[in-house]
């Protein structure tokens, strides 16, 4: 399943999803094999793209986006 974060990258969507799962930047970095500073950059970009100020807003947005997806045929 590929979901775009308002036209952003798959990596940004992965970071947003993991933020919604409650992971810290360090935990996300370990999960995705990237640097924590890179995660921080992605989170900052996501916040700006969506006009949010808090990680909890990203989490709420992800949950809302996931509920709007069509059912998986698999």
PDB file of N, CA and C in Angstrom, residues 6-41:
ATOM      1  N   UNK A   6       0.310  14.086   1.256  1.00  0.00           N
ATOM      2  CA  UNK A   6       0.095  15.270   0.427  1.00  0.00           C
ATOM      3  C   UNK A   6       1.191  15.386  -0.634  1.00  0.00           C
ATOM      4  N   UNK A   7       1.474  14.288  -1.328  1.00  0.00           N
ATOM      5  CA  UNK A   7       2.452  14.302  -2.396  1.00  0.00           C
ATOM      6  C   UNK A   7       3.889  14.164  -1.937  1.00  0.00           C
ATOM      7  N   UNK A   8       4.105  13.915  -0.657  1.00  0.00           N
ATOM      8  CA  UNK A   8       5.466  13.790  -0.156  1.00  0.00           C
ATOM      9  C   UNK A   8       5.961  12.360  -0.334  1.00  0.00           C
ATOM     10  N   UNK A   9       7.144  12.115   0.176  1.00  0.00           N
ATOM     11  CA  UNK A   9       7.816  10.848  -0.081  1.00  0.00           C
ATOM     12  C   UNK A   9       7.281   9.711   0.775  1.00  0.00           C
ATOM     13  N   UNK A  10       7.549   8.518   0.316  1.00  0.00           N
ATOM     14  CA  UNK A  10       7.190   7.321   1.065  1.00  0.00           C
ATOM     15  C   UNK A  10       7.889   7.318   2.425  1.00  0.00           C
ATOM     16  N   UNK A  11       9.124   7.781   2.481  1.00  0.00           N
ATOM     17  CA  UNK A  11       9.871   7.826   3.741  1.00  0.00           C
ATOM     18  C   UNK A  11       9.179   8.752   4.740  1.00  0.00           C
ATOM     19  N   UNK A  12       8.693   9.895   4.275  1.00  0.00           N
ATOM     20  CA  UNK A  12       7.980  10.802   5.161  1.00  0.00           C
ATOM     21  C   UNK A  12       6.708  10.155   5.693  1.00  0.00           C
ATOM     22  N   UNK A  13       6.024   9.400   4.850  1.00  0.00           N
ATOM     23  CA  UNK A  13       4.835   8.684   5.308  1.00  0.00           C
ATOM     24  C   UNK A  13       5.226   7.648   6.365  1.00  0.00           C
ATOM     25  N   UNK A  14       6.322   6.917   6.150  1.00  0.00           N
ATOM     26  CA  UNK A  14       6.783   5.929   7.133  1.00  0.00           C
ATOM     27  C   UNK A  14       7.076   6.599   8.467  1.00  0.00           C
ATOM     28  N   UNK A  15       7.753   7.736   8.432  1.00  0.00           N
ATOM     29  CA  UNK A  15       8.070   8.463   9.661  1.00  0.00           C
ATOM     30  C   UNK A  15       6.780   8.907  10.343  1.00  0.00           C
ATOM     31  N   UNK A  16       5.855   9.454   9.595  1.00  0.00           N
ATOM     32  CA  UNK A  16       4.580   9.903  10.168  1.00  0.00           C
ATOM     33  C   UNK A  16       3.841   8.737  10.821  1.00  0.00           C
ATOM     34  N   UNK A  17       3.837   7.595  10.158  1.00  0.00           N
ATOM     35  CA  UNK A  17       3.159   6.409  10.702  1.00  0.00           C
ATOM     36  C   UNK A  17       3.800   5.959  12.010  1.00  0.00           C
ATOM     37  N   UNK A  18       5.131   6.000  12.069  1.00  0.00           N
ATOM     38  CA  UNK A  18       5.839   5.586  13.280  1.00  0.00           C
ATOM     39  C   UNK A  18       5.671   6.611  14.406  1.00  0.00           C
ATOM     40  N   UNK A  19       5.572   7.892  14.051  1.00  0.00           N
ATOM     41  CA  UNK A  19       5.223   8.910  15.048  1.00  0.00           C
ATOM     42  C   UNK A  19       3.855   8.574  15.640  1.00  0.00           C
ATOM     43  N   UNK A  20       2.907   8.212  14.777  1.00  0.00           N
ATOM     44  CA  UNK A  20       1.568   7.844  15.235  1.00  0.00           C
ATOM     45  C   UNK A  20       1.589   6.610  16.123  1.00  0.00           C
ATOM     46  N   UNK A  21       2.557   5.738  15.908  1.00  0.00           N
ATOM     47  CA  UNK A  21       2.699   4.543  16.756  1.00  0.00           C
ATOM     48  C   UNK A  21       3.332   4.876  18.102  1.00  0.00           C
ATOM     49  N   UNK A  22       3.740   6.139  18.286  1.00  0.00           N
ATOM     50  CA  UNK A  22       4.284   6.577  19.558  1.00  0.00           C
ATOM     51  C   UNK A  22       5.786   6.442  19.711  1.00  0.00           C
ATOM     52  N   UNK A  23       6.497   6.173  18.613  1.00  0.00           N
ATOM     53  CA  UNK A  23       7.947   6.013  18.687  1.00  0.00           C
ATOM     54  C   UNK A  23       8.643   7.367  18.775  1.00  0.00           C
ATOM     55  N   UNK A  24       9.765   7.379  19.489  1.00  0.00           N
ATOM     56  CA  UNK A  24      10.609   8.576  19.565  1.00  0.00           C
ATOM     57  C   UNK A  24      11.435   8.682  18.283  1.00  0.00           C
ATOM     58  N   UNK A  25      12.080   9.821  18.088  1.00  0.00           N
ATOM     59  CA  UNK A  25      12.956   9.976  16.919  1.00  0.00           C
ATOM     60  C   UNK A  25      14.042   8.907  16.909  1.00  0.00           C
ATOM     61  N   UNK A  26      14.624   8.626  18.072  1.00  0.00           N
ATOM     62  CA  UNK A  26      15.672   7.617  18.153  1.00  0.00           C
ATOM     63  C   UNK A  26      15.133   6.231  17.779  1.00  0.00           C
ATOM     64  N   UNK A  27      13.951   5.890  18.264  1.00  0.00           N
ATOM     65  CA  UNK A  27      13.349   4.597  17.940  1.00  0.00           C
ATOM     66  C   UNK A  27      13.007   4.496  16.452  1.00  0.00           C
ATOM     67  N   UNK A  28      12.512   5.593  15.882  1.00  0.00           N
ATOM     68  CA  UNK A  28      12.200   5.621  14.453  1.00  0.00           C
ATOM     69  C   UNK A  28      13.486   5.446  13.646  1.00  0.00           C
ATOM     70  N   UNK A  29      14.546   6.122  14.072  1.00  0.00           N
ATOM     71  CA  UNK A  29      15.835   6.015  13.382  1.00  0.00           C
ATOM     72  C   UNK A  29      16.323   4.576  13.365  1.00  0.00           C
ATOM     73  N   UNK A  30      16.203   3.890  14.486  1.00  0.00           N
ATOM     74  CA  UNK A  30      16.616   2.483  14.556  1.00  0.00           C
ATOM     75  C   UNK A  30      15.754   1.637  13.625  1.00  0.00           C
ATOM     76  N   UNK A  31      14.460   1.855  13.666  1.00  0.00           N
ATOM     77  CA  UNK A  31      13.520   1.085  12.838  1.00  0.00           C
ATOM     78  C   UNK A  31      13.811   1.251  11.344  1.00  0.00           C
ATOM     79  N   UNK A  32      14.145   2.470  10.930  1.00  0.00           N
ATOM     80  CA  UNK A  32      14.329   2.768   9.507  1.00  0.00           C
ATOM     81  C   UNK A  32      15.802   2.790   9.076  1.00  0.00           C
ATOM     82  N   UNK A  33      16.701   2.535  10.026  1.00  0.00           N
ATOM     83  CA  UNK A  33      18.146   2.533   9.738  1.00  0.00           C
ATOM     84  C   UNK A  33      18.613   3.878   9.164  1.00  0.00           C
ATOM     85  N   UNK A  34      18.184   4.944   9.817  1.00  0.00           N
ATOM     86  CA  UNK A  34      18.610   6.287   9.446  1.00  0.00           C
ATOM     87  C   UNK A  34      19.039   7.018  10.719  1.00  0.00           C
ATOM     88  N   UNK A  35      19.629   8.172  10.579  1.00  0.00           N
ATOM     89  CA  UNK A  35      20.097   8.955  11.711  1.00  0.00           C
ATOM     90  C   UNK A  35      18.916   9.647  12.412  1.00  0.00           C
ATOM     91  N   UNK A  36      18.976   9.765  13.748  1.00  0.00           N
ATOM     92  CA  UNK A  36      17.924  10.494  14.457  1.00  0.00           C
ATOM     93  C   UNK A  36      17.739  11.928  13.938  1.00  0.00           C
ATOM     94  N   UNK A  37      18.827  12.566  13.521  1.00  0.00           N
ATOM     95  CA  UNK A  37      18.704  13.931  12.981  1.00  0.00           C
ATOM     96  C   UNK A  37      17.905  13.945  11.682  1.00  0.00           C
ATOM     97  N   UNK A  38      18.024  12.869  10.903  1.00  0.00           N
ATOM     98  CA  UNK A  38      17.237  12.758   9.666  1.00  0.00           C
ATOM     99  C   UNK A  38      15.760  12.598  10.004  1.00  0.00           C
ATOM    100  N   UNK A  39      15.478  11.801  11.022  1.00  0.00           N
ATOM    101  CA  UNK A  39      14.086  11.656  11.476  1.00  0.00           C
ATOM    102  C   UNK A  39      13.556  13.021  11.907  1.00  0.00           C
ATOM    103  N   UNK A  40      14.355  13.752  12.679  1.00  0.00           N
ATOM    104  CA  UNK A  40      13.947  15.084  13.115  1.00  0.00           C
ATOM    105  C   UNK A  40      13.629  16.000  11.952  1.00  0.00           C
ATOM    106  N   UNK A  41      14.436  15.915  10.903  1.00  0.00           N
ATOM    107  CA  UNK A  41      14.185  16.727   9.700  1.00  0.00           C
ATOM    108  C   UNK A  41      12.871  16.337   9.043  1.00  0.00           C
TER     109      UNK A  41
END
